[in-house]
mmCIF file of C-alpha atoms in Angstrom:
data_model
loop_
_atom_site.group_PDB
_atom_site.id
_atom_site.type_symbol
_atom_site.label_atom_id
_atom_site.label_comp_id
_atom_site.label_asym_id
_atom_site.label_seq_id
_atom_site.Cartn_x
_atom_site.Cartn_y
_atom_site.Cartn_z
ATOM 1 C CA MET A 1 -132.337 279.537 -3.200
ATOM 2 C CA SER A 2 -132.797 275.754 -3.307
ATOM 3 C CA ASP A 3 -133.629 275.560 -7.027
ATOM 4 C CA ARG A 4 -130.732 277.399 -8.566
ATOM 5 C CA THR A 5 -131.066 276.128 -12.123
ATOM 6 C CA SER A 6 -131.294 277.600 -15.604
ATOM 7 C CA THR A 7 -131.683 276.289 -19.160
ATOM 8 C CA ILE A 8 -130.710 278.480 -22.110
ATOM 9 C CA GLU A 9 -130.614 277.943 -25.853
ATOM 10 C CA ARG A 10 -128.737 280.198 -28.236
ATOM 11 C CA ARG A 11 -128.665 279.960 -32.014
ATOM 12 C CA THR A 12 -126.510 282.034 -34.355
ATOM 13 C CA GLY A 13 -125.201 281.608 -37.879
ATOM 14 C CA GLU A 14 -122.120 279.963 -36.379
ATOM 15 C CA THR A 15 -123.347 277.741 -33.533
ATOM 16 C CA GLU A 16 -126.320 276.253 -31.746
ATOM 17 C CA VAL A 17 -125.882 275.879 -28.003
ATOM 18 C CA ARG A 18 -128.224 274.240 -25.514
ATOM 19 C CA LEU A 19 -127.123 274.392 -21.899
ATOM 20 C CA SER A 20 -128.650 273.452 -18.538
ATOM 21 C CA LEU A 21 -126.924 274.467 -15.309
ATOM 22 C CA GLY A 22 -127.627 273.624 -11.685
ATOM 23 C CA LEU A 23 -125.448 275.181 -9.000
ATOM 24 C CA GLU A 24 -126.228 272.562 -6.352
ATOM 25 C CA GLY A 25 -124.790 269.520 -8.064
ATOM 26 C CA MET A 26 -121.991 266.989 -8.166
ATOM 27 C CA GLY A 27 -120.787 267.273 -11.757
ATOM 28 C CA ALA A 28 -123.624 265.351 -13.384
ATOM 29 C CA GLY A 29 -124.576 265.876 -17.017
ATOM 30 C CA THR A 30 -122.971 265.406 -20.402
ATOM 31 C CA ARG A 31 -120.765 267.762 -22.333
ATOM 32 C CA ASP A 32 -120.839 267.374 -26.125
ATOM 33 C CA THR A 33 -119.294 270.298 -27.997
ATOM 34 C CA GLY A 34 -117.534 268.414 -30.782
ATOM 35 C CA VAL A 35 -114.157 269.429 -29.330
ATOM 36 C CA GLY A 36 -112.831 266.596 -27.188
ATOM 37 C CA PHE A 37 -110.413 268.520 -24.993
ATOM 38 C CA PHE A 38 -112.985 271.260 -24.399
ATOM 39 C CA ASP A 39 -115.501 268.629 -23.282
ATOM 40 C CA HIS A 40 -112.881 267.381 -20.816
ATOM 41 C CA MET A 41 -112.363 270.912 -19.455
ATOM 42 C CA LEU A 42 -116.126 271.362 -19.023
ATOM 43 C CA ASP A 43 -116.204 268.025 -17.181
ATOM 44 C CA LEU A 44 -113.593 269.416 -14.776
ATOM 45 C CA LEU A 45 -115.489 272.675 -14.416
ATOM 46 C CA ALA A 46 -118.674 270.852 -13.480
ATOM 47 C CA ARG A 47 -117.050 268.417 -11.069
ATOM 48 C CA HIS A 48 -114.796 270.856 -9.238
ATOM 49 C CA GLY A 49 -117.389 273.628 -9.345
ATOM 50 C CA ARG A 50 -119.896 271.167 -7.873
ATOM 51 C CA MET A 51 -122.375 272.010 -10.605
ATOM 52 C CA ASP A 52 -124.590 269.858 -12.789
ATOM 53 C CA LEU A 53 -123.977 270.864 -16.382
ATOM 54 C CA ASP A 54 -125.480 269.638 -19.642
ATOM 55 C CA VAL A 55 -124.068 271.197 -22.809
ATOM 56 C CA THR A 56 -124.746 270.338 -26.435
ATOM 57 C CA VAL A 57 -123.140 272.406 -29.179
ATOM 58 C CA SER A 58 -123.204 272.109 -32.937
ATOM 59 C CA GLY A 59 -121.165 274.594 -34.881
ATOM 60 C CA ASP A 60 -118.738 275.521 -37.599
ATOM 61 C CA LEU A 61 -115.822 273.390 -36.421
ATOM 62 C CA GLN A 62 -114.392 273.424 -39.927
ATOM 63 C CA THR A 63 -113.176 276.933 -39.070
ATOM 64 C CA GLY A 64 -111.747 275.798 -35.726
ATOM 65 C CA GLY A 65 -113.089 275.728 -32.190
ATOM 66 C CA HIS A 66 -113.227 279.477 -31.585
ATOM 67 C CA HIS A 67 -116.969 280.027 -32.025
ATOM 68 C CA THR A 68 -117.807 276.842 -30.121
ATOM 69 C CA ALA A 69 -115.702 277.810 -27.100
ATOM 70 C CA GLU A 70 -116.781 281.444 -27.055
ATOM 71 C CA ASP A 71 -120.493 280.777 -27.580
ATOM 72 C CA THR A 72 -120.523 278.034 -24.936
ATOM 73 C CA ALA A 73 -118.965 280.512 -22.522
ATOM 74 C CA ILE A 74 -121.540 283.167 -23.406
ATOM 75 C CA VAL A 75 -124.429 280.805 -22.685
ATOM 76 C CA LEU A 76 -122.827 279.488 -19.492
ATOM 77 C CA GLY A 77 -122.385 283.071 -18.326
ATOM 78 C CA GLN A 78 -126.001 283.885 -19.167
ATOM 79 C CA ALA A 79 -127.147 280.874 -17.153
ATOM 80 C CA LEU A 80 -125.046 281.912 -14.161
ATOM 81 C CA ASP A 81 -126.341 285.464 -14.364
ATOM 82 C CA ALA A 82 -129.945 284.253 -14.508
ATOM 83 C CA ILE A 83 -129.508 281.913 -11.548
ATOM 84 C CA LEU A 84 -127.749 284.459 -9.342
ATOM 85 C CA GLY A 85 -130.379 287.140 -9.964
ATOM 86 C CA ASP A 86 -129.790 290.052 -7.584
ATOM 87 C CA ARG A 87 -126.886 288.116 -5.939
ATOM 88 C CA SER A 88 -128.678 288.113 -2.595
ATOM 89 C CA GLY A 89 -127.301 285.689 -0.011
ATOM 90 C CA ILE A 90 -124.146 284.583 -1.827
ATOM 91 C CA ALA A 91 -120.573 284.677 -0.531
ATOM 92 C CA ARG A 92 -119.626 286.900 -3.516
ATOM 93 C CA TYR A 93 -115.861 286.257 -3.365
ATOM 94 C CA GLY A 94 -114.010 283.054 -4.162
ATOM 95 C CA TRP A 95 -110.395 282.106 -4.714
ATOM 96 C CA ALA A 96 -108.307 279.006 -5.293
ATOM 97 C CA THR A 97 -104.809 277.868 -6.208
ATOM 98 C CA VAL A 98 -104.575 274.498 -7.936
ATOM 99 C CA PRO A 99 -101.478 272.480 -8.899
ATOM 100 C CA MET A 100 -101.512 270.031 -11.788
ATOM 101 C CA ASP A 101 -98.180 268.217 -11.866
ATOM 102 C CA GLU A 102 -95.639 270.873 -12.915
ATOM 103 C CA ALA A 103 -98.365 273.458 -13.605
ATOM 104 C CA ARG A 104 -100.092 275.761 -11.132
ATOM 105 C CA ALA A 105 -102.942 278.249 -11.551
ATOM 106 C CA SER A 106 -104.561 280.769 -9.228
ATOM 107 C CA CYS A 107 -107.978 282.341 -9.575
ATOM 108 C CA ALA A 108 -109.863 285.052 -7.698
ATOM 109 C CA ILE A 109 -113.494 285.913 -8.447
ATOM 110 C CA ASP A 110 -115.775 288.720 -7.362
ATOM 111 C CA VAL A 111 -119.412 288.304 -8.389
ATOM 112 C CA SER A 112 -119.384 292.055 -8.704
ATOM 113 C CA GLY A 113 -121.837 292.859 -11.477
ATOM 114 C CA ARG A 114 -118.886 294.506 -13.254
ATOM 115 C CA PRO A 115 -117.419 292.382 -16.076
ATOM 116 C CA PHE A 116 -113.625 292.379 -16.025
ATOM 117 C CA THR A 117 -111.005 289.765 -16.884
ATOM 118 C CA LEU A 118 -107.309 289.750 -16.098
ATOM 119 C CA PHE A 119 -105.857 286.624 -17.705
ATOM 120 C CA GLU A 120 -102.140 285.974 -17.298
ATOM 121 C CA ALA A 121 -100.636 282.885 -18.907
ATOM 122 C CA GLN A 122 -97.730 281.979 -21.133
ATOM 123 C CA LEU A 123 -99.343 279.006 -22.854
ATOM 124 C CA PRO A 124 -97.312 277.153 -25.477
ATOM 125 C CA PRO A 125 -98.659 277.726 -28.992
ATOM 126 C CA GLY A 126 -100.678 274.982 -30.648
ATOM 127 C CA SER A 127 -103.773 272.941 -29.878
ATOM 128 C CA THR A 128 -104.769 269.933 -27.783
ATOM 129 C CA GLY A 129 -107.616 267.654 -28.821
ATOM 130 C CA GLY A 130 -108.954 270.211 -31.298
ATOM 131 C CA PHE A 131 -108.817 273.024 -28.737
ATOM 132 C CA GLU A 132 -106.481 275.870 -29.652
ATOM 133 C CA HIS A 133 -104.633 276.952 -26.517
ATOM 134 C CA GLU A 134 -105.462 280.626 -27.118
ATOM 135 C CA LEU A 135 -109.160 279.756 -26.697
ATOM 136 C CA THR A 136 -108.582 279.394 -22.964
ATOM 137 C CA GLU A 137 -108.495 283.159 -22.566
ATOM 138 C CA GLU A 138 -111.398 283.635 -24.994
ATOM 139 C CA PHE A 139 -113.553 281.213 -23.006
ATOM 140 C CA PHE A 140 -112.940 282.835 -19.635
ATOM 141 C CA ARG A 141 -113.292 286.374 -20.969
ATOM 142 C CA ALA A 142 -116.664 285.624 -22.602
ATOM 143 C CA LEU A 143 -117.877 283.830 -19.479
ATOM 144 C CA ALA A 144 -116.877 286.666 -17.155
ATOM 145 C CA ASN A 145 -118.480 289.248 -19.454
ATOM 146 C CA THR A 146 -121.891 287.592 -19.579
ATOM 147 C CA ALA A 147 -121.923 286.425 -15.944
ATOM 148 C CA LYS A 148 -120.772 289.919 -14.878
ATOM 149 C CA LEU A 149 -117.782 288.627 -12.918
ATOM 150 C CA THR A 150 -114.548 290.311 -11.977
ATOM 151 C CA LEU A 151 -112.112 287.527 -12.834
ATOM 152 C CA HIS A 152 -108.393 287.318 -12.156
ATOM 153 C CA LEU A 153 -106.897 284.102 -13.515
ATOM 154 C CA ARG A 154 -103.182 283.410 -13.667
ATOM 155 C CA VAL A 155 -101.246 280.351 -14.776
ATOM 156 C CA GLU A 156 -98.235 280.709 -12.519
ATOM 157 C CA ALA A 157 -96.123 277.737 -13.607
ATOM 158 C CA GLY A 158 -96.020 274.958 -16.153
ATOM 159 C CA THR A 159 -94.531 273.662 -19.372
ATOM 160 C CA ASN A 160 -97.218 271.222 -20.547
ATOM 161 C CA ALA A 161 -100.156 273.048 -22.146
ATOM 162 C CA HIS A 162 -102.655 270.345 -21.152
ATOM 163 C CA HIS A 163 -101.635 270.627 -17.502
ATOM 164 C CA MET A 164 -101.583 274.433 -17.558
ATOM 165 C CA ILE A 165 -105.057 274.751 -19.070
ATOM 166 C CA GLU A 166 -106.436 272.050 -16.787
ATOM 167 C CA ALA A 167 -105.054 273.835 -13.729
ATOM 168 C CA ALA A 168 -106.725 277.063 -14.916
ATOM 169 C CA PHE A 169 -110.128 275.413 -15.337
ATOM 170 C CA LYS A 170 -109.886 273.693 -11.955
ATOM 171 C CA ALA A 171 -108.809 276.880 -10.178
ATOM 172 C CA PHE A 172 -111.689 278.780 -11.782
ATOM 173 C CA ALA A 173 -114.155 276.048 -10.833
ATOM 174 C CA ARG A 174 -113.049 276.004 -7.208
ATOM 175 C CA ALA A 175 -113.098 279.794 -6.948
ATOM 176 C CA LEU A 176 -116.539 280.011 -8.552
ATOM 177 C CA ARG A 177 -117.875 277.339 -6.221
ATOM 178 C CA GLY A 178 -116.865 279.488 -3.256
ATOM 179 C CA ALA A 179 -118.140 282.746 -4.729
ATOM 180 C CA VAL A 180 -121.651 281.526 -5.571
ATOM 181 C CA ALA A 181 -122.083 279.498 -2.379
ATOM 182 C CA ILE A 182 -124.935 280.518 -0.112
ATOM 183 C CA ASP A 183 -123.654 282.346 2.967
ATOM 184 C CA PRO A 184 -126.060 281.602 5.822
ATOM 185 C CA THR A 185 -124.924 284.747 7.654
ATOM 186 C CA GLU A 186 -125.656 287.038 4.697
ATOM 187 C CA ARG A 187 -129.080 288.682 4.995
ATOM 188 C CA GLY A 188 -129.129 290.463 1.664
ATOM 189 C CA VAL A 189 -126.903 291.577 -1.177
ATOM 190 C CA PRO A 190 -123.250 291.487 -0.068
ATOM 191 C CA SER A 191 -122.465 295.082 -1.023
ATOM 192 C CA THR A 192 -122.493 298.429 0.755
ATOM 193 C CA LYS A 193 -124.182 300.013 -2.257
ATOM 194 C CA GLY A 194 -127.042 297.530 -2.029
ATOM 195 C CA THR A 195 -126.789 296.095 -5.532
ATOM 196 C CA LEU A 196 -124.486 293.825 -7.525
ATOM 197 C CA SER A 197 -126.706 293.595 -10.577
ATOM 198 C CA ALA A 198 -127.348 297.184 -11.658
#
């Protein structure tokens, strides 16, 4: 359990992603996706999730940030899934509510092995730093699908899109940090059916 790390590369006709993830970290690493605001959100995810995260993405930004955000999420989810393996010894559940000035977001995660996303947010239309606001949902949905998480994420208040999206990323990071933490009292897979990966 001490070396919970993974490195994954993914190449498609739209993007090339190289990602290294370490679950026992302090937010170290660099995030370089070509989308400034997205890099900032990944910085927050790493720091508040207490993960070390290196991400380099090159892609078709002339069409917008959609493929970059979605493919980064897919690879991040694959890395999480690889690290967690059979899910033995983890807390499994995590939750957090995070305020960001006038905005507030709440997140609950079950590392269930069953991909599901409930995303509730009334984000203002538009983009921030090259990141279309609608990509927030796309990112979290792709991440939950490939990491096999049950994810409930709700932006409960806010008027400033930057603050609302930032609160969502921080709430997710804090909830994930709790869910993947090692539970010293857990002797196996935290499930009555005996598996969270099949």
